[in-house]
Each structure stands twice: as structure tokens, then as C-alpha cells.
Coordinates of C-alpha atoms and ligand atoms in Angstrom, one line a residue:
X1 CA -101.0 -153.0 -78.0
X2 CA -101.2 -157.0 -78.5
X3 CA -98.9 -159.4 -78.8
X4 CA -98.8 -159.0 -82.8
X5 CA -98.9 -155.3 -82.9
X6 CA -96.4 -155.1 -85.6
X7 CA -99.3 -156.8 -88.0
X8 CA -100.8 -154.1 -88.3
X9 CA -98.8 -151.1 -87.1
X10 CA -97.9 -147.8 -88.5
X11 CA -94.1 -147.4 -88.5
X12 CA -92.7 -144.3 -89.4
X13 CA -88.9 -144.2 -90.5
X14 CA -86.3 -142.1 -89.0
X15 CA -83.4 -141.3 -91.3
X16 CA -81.7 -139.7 -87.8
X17 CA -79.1 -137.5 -90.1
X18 CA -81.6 -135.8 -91.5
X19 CA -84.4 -135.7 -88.5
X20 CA -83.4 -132.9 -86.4
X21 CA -80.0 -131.5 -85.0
X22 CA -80.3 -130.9 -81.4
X23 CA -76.6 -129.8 -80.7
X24 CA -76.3 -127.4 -83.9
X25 CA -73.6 -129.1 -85.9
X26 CA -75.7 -129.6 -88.7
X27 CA -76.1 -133.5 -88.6
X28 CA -79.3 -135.0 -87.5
X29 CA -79.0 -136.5 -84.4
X30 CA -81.0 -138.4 -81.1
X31 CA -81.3 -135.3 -79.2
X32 CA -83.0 -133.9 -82.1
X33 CA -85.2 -137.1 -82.2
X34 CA -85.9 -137.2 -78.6
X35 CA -86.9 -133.6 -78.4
X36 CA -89.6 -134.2 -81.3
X37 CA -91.1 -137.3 -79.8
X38 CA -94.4 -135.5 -78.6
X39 CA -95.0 -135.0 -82.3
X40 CA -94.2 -138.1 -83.7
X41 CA -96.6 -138.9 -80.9
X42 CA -99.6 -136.4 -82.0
X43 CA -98.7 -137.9 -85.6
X44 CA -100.3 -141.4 -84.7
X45 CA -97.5 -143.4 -85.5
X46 CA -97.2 -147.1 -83.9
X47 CA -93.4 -147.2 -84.0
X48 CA -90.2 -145.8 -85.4
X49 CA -87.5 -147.2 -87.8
X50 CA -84.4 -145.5 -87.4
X51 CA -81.6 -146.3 -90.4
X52 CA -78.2 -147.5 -89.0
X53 CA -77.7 -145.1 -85.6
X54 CA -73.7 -146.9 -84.9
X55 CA -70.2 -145.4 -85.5
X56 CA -69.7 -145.0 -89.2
X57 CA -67.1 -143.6 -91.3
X58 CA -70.4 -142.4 -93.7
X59 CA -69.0 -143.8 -96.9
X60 CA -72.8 -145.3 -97.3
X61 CA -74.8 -142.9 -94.8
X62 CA -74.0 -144.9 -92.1
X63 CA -74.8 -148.8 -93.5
X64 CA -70.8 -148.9 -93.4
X65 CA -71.2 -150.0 -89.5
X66 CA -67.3 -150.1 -87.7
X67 CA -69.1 -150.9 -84.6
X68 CA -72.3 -152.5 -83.8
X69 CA -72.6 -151.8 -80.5
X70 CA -72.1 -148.2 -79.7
X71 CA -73.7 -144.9 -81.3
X72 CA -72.0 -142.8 -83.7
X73 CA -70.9 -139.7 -81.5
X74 CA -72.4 -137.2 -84.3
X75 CA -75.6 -138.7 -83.0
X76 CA -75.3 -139.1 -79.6
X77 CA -74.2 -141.6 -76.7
X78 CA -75.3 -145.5 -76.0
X79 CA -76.4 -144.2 -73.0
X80 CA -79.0 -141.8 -75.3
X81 CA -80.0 -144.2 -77.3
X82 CA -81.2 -146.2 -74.2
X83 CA -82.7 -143.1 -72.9
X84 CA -84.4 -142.5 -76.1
X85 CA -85.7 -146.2 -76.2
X86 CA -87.1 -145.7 -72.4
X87 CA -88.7 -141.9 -73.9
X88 CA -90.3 -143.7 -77.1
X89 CA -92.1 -146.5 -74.7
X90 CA -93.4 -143.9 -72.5
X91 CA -95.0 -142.9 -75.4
X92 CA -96.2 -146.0 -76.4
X93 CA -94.0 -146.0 -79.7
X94 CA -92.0 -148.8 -80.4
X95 CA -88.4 -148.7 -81.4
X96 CA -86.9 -151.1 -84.6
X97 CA -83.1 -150.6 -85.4
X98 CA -81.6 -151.4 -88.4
X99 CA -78.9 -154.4 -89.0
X100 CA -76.5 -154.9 -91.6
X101 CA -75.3 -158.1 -91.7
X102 CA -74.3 -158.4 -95.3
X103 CA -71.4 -156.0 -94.8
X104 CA -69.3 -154.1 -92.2
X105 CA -66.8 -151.0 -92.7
X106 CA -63.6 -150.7 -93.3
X107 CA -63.0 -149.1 -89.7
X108 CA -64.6 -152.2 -87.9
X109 CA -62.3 -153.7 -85.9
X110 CA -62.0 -156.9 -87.4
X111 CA -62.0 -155.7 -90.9
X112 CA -58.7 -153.7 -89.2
X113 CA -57.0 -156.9 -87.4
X114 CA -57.8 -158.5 -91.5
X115 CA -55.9 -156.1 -93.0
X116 CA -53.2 -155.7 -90.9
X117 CA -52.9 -159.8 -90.3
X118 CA -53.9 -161.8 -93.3
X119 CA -54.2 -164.5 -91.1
X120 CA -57.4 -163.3 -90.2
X121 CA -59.4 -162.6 -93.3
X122 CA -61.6 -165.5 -93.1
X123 CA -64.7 -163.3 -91.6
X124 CA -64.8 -161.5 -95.2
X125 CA -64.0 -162.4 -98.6
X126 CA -60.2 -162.0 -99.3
X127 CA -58.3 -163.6 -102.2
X128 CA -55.8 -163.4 -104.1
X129 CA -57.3 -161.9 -107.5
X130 CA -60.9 -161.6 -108.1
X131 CA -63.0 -164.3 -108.1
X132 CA -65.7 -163.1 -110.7
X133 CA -66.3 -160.3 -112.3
X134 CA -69.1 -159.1 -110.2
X135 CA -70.2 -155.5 -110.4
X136 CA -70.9 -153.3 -107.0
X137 CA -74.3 -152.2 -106.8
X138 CA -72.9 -148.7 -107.2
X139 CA -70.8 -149.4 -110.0
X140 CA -67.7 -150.1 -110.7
X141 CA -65.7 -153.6 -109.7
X142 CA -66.8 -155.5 -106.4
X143 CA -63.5 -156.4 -105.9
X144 CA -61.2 -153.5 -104.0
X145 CA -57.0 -154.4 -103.8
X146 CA -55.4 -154.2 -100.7
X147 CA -51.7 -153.0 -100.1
X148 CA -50.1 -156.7 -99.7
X149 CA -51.9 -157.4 -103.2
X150 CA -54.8 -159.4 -102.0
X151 CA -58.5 -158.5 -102.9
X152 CA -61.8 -158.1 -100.8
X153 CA -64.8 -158.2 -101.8
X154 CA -67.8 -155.4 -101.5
X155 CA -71.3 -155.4 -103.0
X156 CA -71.9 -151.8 -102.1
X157 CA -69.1 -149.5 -101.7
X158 CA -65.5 -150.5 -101.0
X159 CA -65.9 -148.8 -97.5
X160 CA -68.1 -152.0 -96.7
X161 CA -66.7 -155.3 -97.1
X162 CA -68.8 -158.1 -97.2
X163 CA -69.2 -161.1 -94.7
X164 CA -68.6 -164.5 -95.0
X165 CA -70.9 -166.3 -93.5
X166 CA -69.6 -169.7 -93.9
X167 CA -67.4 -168.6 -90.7
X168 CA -69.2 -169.7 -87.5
X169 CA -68.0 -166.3 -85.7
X170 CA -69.6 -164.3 -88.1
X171 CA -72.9 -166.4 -87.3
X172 CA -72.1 -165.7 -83.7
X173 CA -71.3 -162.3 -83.8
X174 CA -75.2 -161.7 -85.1
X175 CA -76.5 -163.2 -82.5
X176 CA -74.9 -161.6 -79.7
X177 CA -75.5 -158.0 -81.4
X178 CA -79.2 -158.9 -81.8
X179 CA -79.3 -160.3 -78.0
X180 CA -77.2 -156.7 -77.4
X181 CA -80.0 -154.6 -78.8
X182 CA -83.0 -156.8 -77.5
X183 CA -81.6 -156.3 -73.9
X184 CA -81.8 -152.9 -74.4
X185 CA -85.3 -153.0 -74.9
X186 CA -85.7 -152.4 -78.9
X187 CA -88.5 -154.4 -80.0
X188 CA -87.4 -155.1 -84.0
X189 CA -84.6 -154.8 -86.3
X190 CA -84.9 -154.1 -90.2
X191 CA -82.5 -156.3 -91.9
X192 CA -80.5 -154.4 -94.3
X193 CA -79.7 -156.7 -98.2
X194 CA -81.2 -159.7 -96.6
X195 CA -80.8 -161.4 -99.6
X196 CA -77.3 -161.1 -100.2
X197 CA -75.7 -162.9 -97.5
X198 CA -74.4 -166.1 -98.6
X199 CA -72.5 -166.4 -101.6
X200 CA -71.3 -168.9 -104.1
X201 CA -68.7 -168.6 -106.3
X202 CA -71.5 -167.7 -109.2
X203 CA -74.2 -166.1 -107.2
X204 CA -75.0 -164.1 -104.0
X205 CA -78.6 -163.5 -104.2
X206 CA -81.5 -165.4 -102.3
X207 CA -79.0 -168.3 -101.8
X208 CA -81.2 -171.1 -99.7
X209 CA -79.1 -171.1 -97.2
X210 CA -80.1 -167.8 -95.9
X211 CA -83.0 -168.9 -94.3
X212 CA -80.6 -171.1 -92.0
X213 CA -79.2 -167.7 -90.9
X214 CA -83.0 -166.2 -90.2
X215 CA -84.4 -169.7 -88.7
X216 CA -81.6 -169.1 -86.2
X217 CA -82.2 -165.2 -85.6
X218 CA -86.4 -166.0 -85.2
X219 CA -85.2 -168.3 -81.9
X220 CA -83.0 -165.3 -80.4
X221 CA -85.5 -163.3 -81.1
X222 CA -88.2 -165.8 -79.7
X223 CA -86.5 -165.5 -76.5
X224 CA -87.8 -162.0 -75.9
X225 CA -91.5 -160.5 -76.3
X226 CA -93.1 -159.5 -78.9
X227 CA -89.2 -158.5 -80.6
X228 CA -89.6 -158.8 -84.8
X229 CA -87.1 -159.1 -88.0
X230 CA -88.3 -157.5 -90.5
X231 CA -86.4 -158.2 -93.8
X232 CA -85.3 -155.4 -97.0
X233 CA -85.7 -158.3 -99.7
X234 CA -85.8 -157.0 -103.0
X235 CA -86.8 -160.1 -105.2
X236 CA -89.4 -159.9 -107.8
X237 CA -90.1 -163.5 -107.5
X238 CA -93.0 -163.9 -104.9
X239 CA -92.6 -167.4 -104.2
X240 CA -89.0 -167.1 -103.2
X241 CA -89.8 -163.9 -101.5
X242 CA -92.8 -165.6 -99.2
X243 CA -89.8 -168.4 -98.1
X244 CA -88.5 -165.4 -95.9
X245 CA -91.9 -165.1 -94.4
X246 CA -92.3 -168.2 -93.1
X247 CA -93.3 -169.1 -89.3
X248 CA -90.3 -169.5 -88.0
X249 CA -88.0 -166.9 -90.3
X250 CA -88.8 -163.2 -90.8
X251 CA -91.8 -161.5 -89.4
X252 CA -92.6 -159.1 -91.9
X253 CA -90.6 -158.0 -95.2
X254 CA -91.1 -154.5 -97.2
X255 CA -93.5 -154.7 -100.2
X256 CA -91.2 -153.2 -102.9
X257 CA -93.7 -154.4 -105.5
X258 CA -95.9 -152.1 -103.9
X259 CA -93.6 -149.1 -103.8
X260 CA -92.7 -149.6 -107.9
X261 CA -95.7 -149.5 -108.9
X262 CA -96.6 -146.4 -111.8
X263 CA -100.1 -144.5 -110.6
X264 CA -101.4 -146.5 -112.2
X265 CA -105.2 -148.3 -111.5
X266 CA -104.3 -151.9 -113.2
X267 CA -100.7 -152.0 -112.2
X268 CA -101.5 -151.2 -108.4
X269 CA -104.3 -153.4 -108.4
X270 CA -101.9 -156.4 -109.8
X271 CA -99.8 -155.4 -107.3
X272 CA -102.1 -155.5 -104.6
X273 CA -103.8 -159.0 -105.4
X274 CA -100.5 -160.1 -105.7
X275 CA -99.6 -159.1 -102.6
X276 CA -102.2 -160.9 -100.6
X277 CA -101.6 -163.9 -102.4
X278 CA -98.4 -164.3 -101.6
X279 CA -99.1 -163.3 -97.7
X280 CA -102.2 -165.2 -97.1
X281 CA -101.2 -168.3 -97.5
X282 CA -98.4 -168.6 -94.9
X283 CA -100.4 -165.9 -92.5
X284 CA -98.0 -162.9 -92.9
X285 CA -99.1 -159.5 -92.8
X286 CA -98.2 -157.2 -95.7
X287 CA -96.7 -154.0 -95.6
X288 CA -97.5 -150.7 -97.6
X289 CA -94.3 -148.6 -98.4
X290 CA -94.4 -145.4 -100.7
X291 CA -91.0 -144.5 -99.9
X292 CA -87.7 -145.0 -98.0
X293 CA -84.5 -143.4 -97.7
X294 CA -83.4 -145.3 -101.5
X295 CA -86.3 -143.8 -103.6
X296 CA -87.5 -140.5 -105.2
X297 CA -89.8 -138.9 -103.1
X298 CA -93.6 -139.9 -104.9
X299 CA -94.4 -136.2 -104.8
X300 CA -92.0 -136.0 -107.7
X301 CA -92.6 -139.4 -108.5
X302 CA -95.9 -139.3 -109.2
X303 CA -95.9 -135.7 -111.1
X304 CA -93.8 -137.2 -114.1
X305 CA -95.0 -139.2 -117.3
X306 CA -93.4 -142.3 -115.9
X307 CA -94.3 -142.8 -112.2
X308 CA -92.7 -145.9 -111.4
X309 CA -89.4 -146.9 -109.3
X310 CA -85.9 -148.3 -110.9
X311 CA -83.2 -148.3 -109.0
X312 CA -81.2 -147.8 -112.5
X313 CA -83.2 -145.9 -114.1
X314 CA -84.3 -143.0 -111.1
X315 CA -83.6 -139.4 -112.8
X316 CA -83.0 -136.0 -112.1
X317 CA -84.1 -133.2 -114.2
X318 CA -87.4 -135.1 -116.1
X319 CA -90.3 -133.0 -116.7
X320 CA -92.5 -133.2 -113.3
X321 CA -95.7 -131.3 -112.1
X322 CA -95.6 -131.1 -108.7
X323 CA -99.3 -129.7 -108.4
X324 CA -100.2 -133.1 -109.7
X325 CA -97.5 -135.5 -107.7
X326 CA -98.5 -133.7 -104.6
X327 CA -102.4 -134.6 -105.2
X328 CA -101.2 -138.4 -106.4
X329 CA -99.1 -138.5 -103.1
X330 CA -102.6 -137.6 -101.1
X331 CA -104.5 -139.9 -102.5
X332 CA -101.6 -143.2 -102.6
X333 CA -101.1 -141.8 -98.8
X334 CA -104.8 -142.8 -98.0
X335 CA -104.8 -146.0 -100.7
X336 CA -101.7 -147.8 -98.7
X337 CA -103.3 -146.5 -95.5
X338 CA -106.1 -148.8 -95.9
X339 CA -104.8 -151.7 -97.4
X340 CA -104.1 -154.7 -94.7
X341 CA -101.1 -154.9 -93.1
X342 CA -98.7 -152.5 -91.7
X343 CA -97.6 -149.0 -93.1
X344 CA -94.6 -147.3 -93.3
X345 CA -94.4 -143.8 -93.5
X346 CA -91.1 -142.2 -94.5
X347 CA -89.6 -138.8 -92.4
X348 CA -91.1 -135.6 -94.5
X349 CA -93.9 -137.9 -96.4
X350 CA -96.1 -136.7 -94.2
X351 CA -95.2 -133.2 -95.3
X352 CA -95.3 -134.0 -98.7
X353 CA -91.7 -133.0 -99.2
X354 CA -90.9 -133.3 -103.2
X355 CA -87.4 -135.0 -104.4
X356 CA -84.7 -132.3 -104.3
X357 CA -83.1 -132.6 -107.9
X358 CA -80.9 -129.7 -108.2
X359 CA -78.1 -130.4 -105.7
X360 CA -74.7 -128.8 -106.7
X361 CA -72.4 -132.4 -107.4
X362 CA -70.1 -131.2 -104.6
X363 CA -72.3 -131.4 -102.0
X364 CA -73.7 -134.6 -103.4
X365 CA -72.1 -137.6 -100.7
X366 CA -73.9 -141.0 -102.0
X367 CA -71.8 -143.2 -103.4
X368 CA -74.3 -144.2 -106.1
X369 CA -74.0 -141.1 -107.4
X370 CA -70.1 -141.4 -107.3
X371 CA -69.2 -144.4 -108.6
X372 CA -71.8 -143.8 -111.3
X373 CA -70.0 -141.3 -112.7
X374 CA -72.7 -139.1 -112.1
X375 CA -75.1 -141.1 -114.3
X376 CA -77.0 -141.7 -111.7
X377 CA -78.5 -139.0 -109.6
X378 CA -78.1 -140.9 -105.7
X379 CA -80.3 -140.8 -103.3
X380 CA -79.4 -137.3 -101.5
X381 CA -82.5 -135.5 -102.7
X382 CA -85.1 -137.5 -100.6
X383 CA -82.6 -137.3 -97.7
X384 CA -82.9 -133.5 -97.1
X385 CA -82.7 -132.3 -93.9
X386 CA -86.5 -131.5 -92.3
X387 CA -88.1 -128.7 -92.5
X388 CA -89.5 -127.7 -88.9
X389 CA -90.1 -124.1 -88.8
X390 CA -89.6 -120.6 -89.3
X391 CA -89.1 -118.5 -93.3
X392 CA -85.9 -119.5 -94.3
X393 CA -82.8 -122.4 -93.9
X394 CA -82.1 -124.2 -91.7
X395 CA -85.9 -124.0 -90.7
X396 CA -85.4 -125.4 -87.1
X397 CA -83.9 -128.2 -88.0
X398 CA -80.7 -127.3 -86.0
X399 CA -81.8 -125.0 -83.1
X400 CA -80.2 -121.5 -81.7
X401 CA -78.8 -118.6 -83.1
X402 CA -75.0 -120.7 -84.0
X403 CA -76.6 -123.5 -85.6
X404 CA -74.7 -124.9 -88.6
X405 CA -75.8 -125.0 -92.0
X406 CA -77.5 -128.5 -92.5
X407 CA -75.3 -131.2 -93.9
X408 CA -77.2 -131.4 -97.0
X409 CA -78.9 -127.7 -98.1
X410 CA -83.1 -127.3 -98.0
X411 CA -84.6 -125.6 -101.0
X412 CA -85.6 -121.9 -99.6
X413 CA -89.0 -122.9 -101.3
X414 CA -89.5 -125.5 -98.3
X415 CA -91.0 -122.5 -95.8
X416 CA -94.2 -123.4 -97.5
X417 CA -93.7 -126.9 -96.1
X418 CA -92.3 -126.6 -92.7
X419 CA -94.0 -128.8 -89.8
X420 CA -95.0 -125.8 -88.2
X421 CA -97.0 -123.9 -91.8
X422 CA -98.7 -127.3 -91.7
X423 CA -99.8 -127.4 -88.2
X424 CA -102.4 -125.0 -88.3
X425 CA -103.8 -125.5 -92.3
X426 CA -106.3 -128.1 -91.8
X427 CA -105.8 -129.3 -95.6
X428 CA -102.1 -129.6 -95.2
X429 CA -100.5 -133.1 -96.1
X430 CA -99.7 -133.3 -92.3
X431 CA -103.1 -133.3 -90.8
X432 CA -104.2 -135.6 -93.4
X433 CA -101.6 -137.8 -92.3
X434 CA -102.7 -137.2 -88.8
X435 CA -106.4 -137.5 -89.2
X436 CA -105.9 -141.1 -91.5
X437 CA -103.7 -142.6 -88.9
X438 CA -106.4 -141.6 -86.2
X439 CA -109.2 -143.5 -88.1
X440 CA -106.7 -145.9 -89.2
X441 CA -106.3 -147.0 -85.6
X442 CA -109.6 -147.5 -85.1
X443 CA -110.7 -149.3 -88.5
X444 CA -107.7 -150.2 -90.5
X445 CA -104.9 -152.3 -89.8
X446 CA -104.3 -156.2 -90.0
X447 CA -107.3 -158.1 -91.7
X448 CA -108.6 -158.9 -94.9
X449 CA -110.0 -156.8 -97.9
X450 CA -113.2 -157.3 -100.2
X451 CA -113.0 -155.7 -103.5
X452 CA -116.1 -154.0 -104.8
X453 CA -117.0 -153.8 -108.3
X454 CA -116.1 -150.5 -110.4
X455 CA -114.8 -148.8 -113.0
X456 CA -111.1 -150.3 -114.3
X457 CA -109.8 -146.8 -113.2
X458 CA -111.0 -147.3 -110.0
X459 CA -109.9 -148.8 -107.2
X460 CA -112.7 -149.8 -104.5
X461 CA -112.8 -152.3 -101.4
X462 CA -114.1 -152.8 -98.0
X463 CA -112.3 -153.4 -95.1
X464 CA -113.5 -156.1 -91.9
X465 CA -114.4 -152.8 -89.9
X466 CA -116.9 -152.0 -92.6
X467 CA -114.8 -149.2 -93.8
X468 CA -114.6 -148.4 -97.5
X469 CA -111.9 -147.3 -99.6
X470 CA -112.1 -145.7 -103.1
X471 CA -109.4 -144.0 -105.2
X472 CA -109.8 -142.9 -108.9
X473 CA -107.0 -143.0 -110.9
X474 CA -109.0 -141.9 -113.9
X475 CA -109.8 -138.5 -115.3
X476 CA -113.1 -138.3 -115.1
X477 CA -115.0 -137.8 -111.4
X478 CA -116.9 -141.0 -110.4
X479 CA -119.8 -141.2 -108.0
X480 CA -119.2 -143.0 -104.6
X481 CA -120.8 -145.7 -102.7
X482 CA -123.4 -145.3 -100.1
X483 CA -121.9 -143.8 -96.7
X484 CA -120.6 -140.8 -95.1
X485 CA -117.4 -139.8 -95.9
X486 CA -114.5 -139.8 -93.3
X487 CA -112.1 -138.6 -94.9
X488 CA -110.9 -137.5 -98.6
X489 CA -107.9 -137.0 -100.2
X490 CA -108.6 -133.9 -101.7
X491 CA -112.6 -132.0 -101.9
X492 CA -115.4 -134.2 -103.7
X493 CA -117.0 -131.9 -106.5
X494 CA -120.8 -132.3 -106.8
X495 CA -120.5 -135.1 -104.6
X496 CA -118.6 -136.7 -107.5
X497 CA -114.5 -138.7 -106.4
X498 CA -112.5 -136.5 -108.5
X499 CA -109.6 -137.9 -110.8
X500 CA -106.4 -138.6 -108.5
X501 CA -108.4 -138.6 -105.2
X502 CA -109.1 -141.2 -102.3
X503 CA -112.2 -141.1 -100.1
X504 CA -112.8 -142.9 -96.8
X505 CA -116.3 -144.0 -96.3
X506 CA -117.7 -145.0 -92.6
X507 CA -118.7 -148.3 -91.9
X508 CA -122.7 -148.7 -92.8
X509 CA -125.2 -149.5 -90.4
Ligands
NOJ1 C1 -80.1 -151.0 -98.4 C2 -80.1 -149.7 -97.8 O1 -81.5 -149.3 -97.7 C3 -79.3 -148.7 -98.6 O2 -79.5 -147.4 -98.1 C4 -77.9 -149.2 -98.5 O3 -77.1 -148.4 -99.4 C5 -77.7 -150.6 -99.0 N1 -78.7 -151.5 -98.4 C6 -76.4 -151.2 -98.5 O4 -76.3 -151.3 -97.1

């Protein structure tokens, strides 16, 4: 791969809890990973993501980190984790960790020497009564009491206090945990709630002085080869957003735009114009998301009456067709595919795993389902446990006879979907997952995009490599371009693109 493989790579993302169980216990974990690396491998994939892999007390599925240099034991060892890296680059896969450096846990060891010394609170936010009336993300008050009477504060969940990053250690710690990871041969981080880091009395989001935090972070990483930053900016401002994406901040930042948008022909098409004009200009790639370990799975998504993402407003229990989600899901899969930039493909996408909506509330653990009161549904149904193999729970996802019922439980309906049933049915979401990022290699990737004229309910463009994409979101079938057809979403009738599908058509001449 090049120096800038990460322009146009396909990343898939490891939520390692829920990957596979390789000791039984019923928690993902990196012997699981490790022993399904030849399929990641057969998959295509140009690298993995892996969601926070450190000791964690779990009161945020592991973005509460109490240490950032070590592995949390349910997963596995550091010395596993530098196996695994050495495993993945045999492969030729690349390996990005995640960072949170807008909050720790309540275990770390300096959030213990704050509490028990109140000398030393000035690495967080203490004080002695609130100093806004700022809400957590996950509801209820962003400001948690301590037993000596003082107050922290805690975007997310009181289980992860917040930074201050006007303390020069804080700055320093960062570094050294980036250098820690880099010298152990990982070759990106994702930053978690990039925005967020500095705060004023009045406001914590996309303060300017966060890019002093990431003009620093782009030299350490500078230091090493080909090592990236790739931010989780949620801001629905583009300009501001690009400022991360400058040449000497972030590398690359996930295109939430992209991932909100309804199935929808004009609203993805805004959103994809948008997106190169933002990118263009300062020579960052775009990415493609569909999904992450935040978002209902687009399978269910895409089978309701509303098919867009809110964070606030994501619901359970809405009237979905999941015949038609799963054929919306086929064809966005090929659409994001070939758009420029990098893609990121999110664990059980490529099975086309639907949202899990009918968890009992006890075995419910995210806190945004908590401290919602239950109004809001969390985000344990698109973290089920994969399905591997085999007719019925725990589907290989933990191995041996003893293996443990999976931390979260898989819907019995799932043997339909297990890697294995997919393997062998040529139309099954996997192998069109496998067969795209094959071509994709070849003729996708980093470049440009030339829109060709159709219908308003079709989406149509070329690609440098000559390669044509075309996706109708309409309801009638349309007729294609000129050109062989690589690969489609679902089967052409009479020749015709039918509503919902995406074709791939080969370069001409
Ligand atoms: C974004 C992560 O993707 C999400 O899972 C987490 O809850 C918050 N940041 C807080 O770390």
C-alpha cells in the first residue's frame, strides 16, 4: 500500500465485545479477533478499527478508559494486543485504536488520587457547585457530587469525568499515550468527541482551541510513518468541520452527514456534493459511513417511513419492513462503496444484521438508555454479539461445548444470517460485500467523481477508473448506461435498474 493508503482505504470496525469470544466467557474478546483474521482477510478489508480495547469499568462500553496503556483482561493481555497488531500486518491489514481524550473513568488512577486528595483535581473539572446547568449527553445533570461536597463534571456518564485541558499534564499525558501506541506499531487512532475537549464557562463544543491540541498530535504522529488521526466530529457546520481537516490537524474525520441521510435520492445527493465541497478544497479524502457502534443498524433503518439518523429521536418498536431495509442496505452498501474516499464498514454490516429492538430492559447496559429513563432505546441493539455459525445461540460466537451465553442475547432468527449460511449463497449480503471490495480495490477508492445526467431519483456518476455507478431510489425500473455490468445490488429485470438497487458498470473501452 502507499504512503496515503488511508485515502482511500476500506476500514472495517471492530466492536471487540461483540466480535468473537475465544475463551467462552461470553465477552468478545482478541483471541476471538485474532482467530477470525483470515476472514477479515478474505473480506477485502484495508484495515480494522477496534472501539476502546483498555481496562474499563464498562459504564460506557469501554469509552470510560481507567488505563490507557494496558488491555482490559476480559479481552486479553498487552502482550496480545501486540501479537494481534504483528498477526493483522502479516495480513496486510492495518490496525487504528480508538482514543478518548475528552474523558477518563472514574477508576483511572488519577481520577482516584483527585478524589481522595482534592489537591489534585486540577486534571478534571471539580468545583464547588455546578458551574452551568449543562445536561449529559445521556441525560440527566453533567455535574455528579462527590463525598467532600465538591462537584465534577461529565459530558457522558458520571463514570467518565471530563478533562481539563488547560493543565499542561493532561496535554502531555496524550502525547506519551499516542507515542505508546505508535511504538507498538498501530498505524491510526479514531478520536473519540473530538469536539468537546476544551471548555468555557458557556460552551464546550468546537472551541478553537482544539485544533492547538490536534496541530500538536499531527507532529507526534508525523514522527512515525504513514500513522493517522482520524477525528468523531459531529458538527453540522462544514466549514468549521473542514478546520479539523487541515494539513497539519486531522487526517480524516467520519462523514456523519453521510450516515443521516433518509434513502433518499435528493437528500443523499445534497449530501454528497456537499461532501466534496467541503474536502476538496483543503485535499482531504472523505469518508463513507452507514453505520457505527452509535446508530441503528440501516437494515432497520432503511425499512421504516423515516429513514434518517437522530441521535434523540432513534426508536424502537416503529413499523419497519425488513424485506425492503435489507434491499436499501444492498444498494447504500454499493452507493458508499463507490463514492471517493475511504469506507467504513461496521462488524455484521456485511451480514446485513437488522437493529435488535426487543431487548428485555434488564439486559439492556447503555447508559443512554438509562439515564433516559428508558425514553430512549440505547444503542445495545446494533451491538449484538456476531453471528458465526451453527442453528441456534450462541452461533459460534463463543466456541466449545461450556461456552457462556453471550453478554447481550442473538435473536434465534439470526441462523439465517450466520457468517457461515452466507459463505456458500452467492447472493448473500456477505459475498456482495466481498465481491465490491474486490472491484473496489482495483477501481474505487481515492479520486474524483463525475456526475452523469438522470432522472432526480437517480443517482449516476463515473469514477477516474472509468467505472460507473447507478442507484435508483425511485419506484419505477430505469434503463442503464452503456457497459457491462460488474456487479448489482440486487437482479436487473428486463435489463431495466430496479427501484432500491445499485449497479456497477465496467469501465468502457
Ligand atoms: C462517541 C462514541 O462513539 C460513543 O460510543 C461514546 O458513548 C461517546 N463518544 C462517549 O465516549
Amino acid at each position: 500500500m502507499s504512503q496515503t493508503w488511508w485515502r482511500g482505504a476500506a476500514i472495517y470496525q471492530v466492536y471487540l465485545r461483540s466480535f468473537a469470544d475465544g475463551n467462552g466467557d461470553g465477552a468478545g474478546d482478541l483471541a476471538g479477533l485474532r482467530s477470525h483474521l483470515p476472514y477479515l482477510k478474505d473480506l477485502g478489508i484495508d484495515a480494522i478499527w477496534l472501539n476502546p480495547w483498555y481496562p474499563s469499568p464498562m459504564a460506557d462500553g469501554g469509552y470510560d478508559v481507567a488505563d490507557y496503556r494496558d488491555i482490559e483482561p476480559v479481552f486479553g493481555t498487552l502482550a496480545e494486543a501486540e501479537r494481534f497488531i504483528e498477526e493483522a500486518h502479516e495480513l496486510g491489514i492495518k490496525v487504528i485504536i480508538d482514543v478518548v481524550p475528552n474523558h477518563s473513568s472514574t477508576e483511572s488512577a488519577w481520577f482516584k488520587e483527585a478524589l481522595a486528595n482534592p489537591a489534585a483535581r486540577d486534571r478534571f473539572w471539580f468545583a464547588d457547585e455546578p458551574l452551568n446547568d449543562w445536561q449529559s449527553i445521556f441525560g440527566g445533570s453533567a455535574w455528579t457530587q462527590v463525598p467532600d461536597g465538591q462537584w465534577y463534571l461529565h459530558l457522558f456518564d458520571p463514570g467518565q469525568p471530563d478533562f481539563n485541558w488547560n493543565n499542561p499534564e493532561v496535554h502531555q499525558e496524550f502525547e506519551d499515550v499516542l507515542r505508546f501506541w505508535f511504538d507498538r506499531g498501530v498505524d491510526g487512532v479514531r478520536i473519540d468527541s473530538a469536539a468537546l475537549l476544551i471548555k468555557s464557562d458557556t460552551a464546550y463544543e468546537d472551541l478553537d482551541e482544539v485544533h492547538d491540541v490536534y496541530r500538536r498530535w499531527r507532529e507526534v504522529a508525523d514522527e512515525y510513518d504513514e500513522r493517522i488521526l482520524i477525528g468523531e466530529v459531529w458538527l453540522p457546520d462544514q466549514e468549521r468541520f473542514a478546520r479539523y481537516l487541515r494539513p497539519d490537524e486531522l487526517h480524516t474525520a467520519f462523514n456523519f452527514d453521510f450516515l443521516s441521510c433518509a434513502w433518499d435520492p435528493a437528500d443523499l445527493r445534497r449530501s454528497i456534493d456537499l461532501t466534496l465541497a467541503t474536502h476538496t478544497p483543503i485535499g482531504a479524502p472523505p469518508t463513507w459511513v452507514l453505520a457505527n457502534h452509535d446508530v441503528t443498524r440501516p437494515v432497520t433503518r432503511y425499512g421504516r417511513a423515516d429513514t434518517s439518523f437522530a441521535h434523540g429521536g432513534a426508536l424502537h418498536g416503529t413499523p419497519t419492513d425488513l424485506e425492503l431495509g435489507y434491499r436499501r442496505a444492498r444498494a447504500a452498501a454499493l452507493l458508499a462503496m463507490a463514492l471517493p474516499g475511504s469506507v467504513y464498514v461496521y462488524q455484521g454490516e456485511e451480514l446485513g444484521l437488522p437493529e435488535v429492538e426487543d431487548l428485555p430492559d434488564e439486559v439492556r447496559q447503555d447508559p443512554m438508555h438509562a439515564r433516559s429513563g428508558g425514553t430512549n432505546p440505547g444503542r445495545d441493539g446494533c451491538r449484538i454479539p456476531l453471528p458465526w455459525s451453527g442453528d441456534e445461540p450462541p452461533f459460534g460466537f463463543g466456541t466449545g461445548p461450556g461456552a457462556a451465553t453471550p453478554w447481550l442475547p442473538q435473536p434465534e432468527s439470526w441462523r439465517k444470517l450466520t457468517a457461515e449460511a452466507q459463505r456458500t449463497d452467492l447472493g448473500s449480503m456477505l459475498n456482495l460485500y466481498r465481491t465490491a471490495l474486490r472491484i473496489r480495490r482495483e477501481l474505487l477508492g481515492d479520486g474524483t467523481l463525475t456526475w452523469l445526467p438522470s432522472g432526480e431519483k437517480v443517482l449516476a456518476f463515473t469514477r477516474d477508473s472509468g467505472l460507473t455507478c447507478v442507484t435508483n431510489l425511485g419506484a419505477e425500473p430505469v434503463p442503464l448506461p452503456a457497459g457491462e455490468v460488474l456487479l448489482a445490488s440486487g437482479p436487473l429485470v428486463d435489463g431495466l435498474l430496479p427501484s432500491d438497487t445499485t449497479a456497477w458498470l465496467s469501465p468502457q473501452g
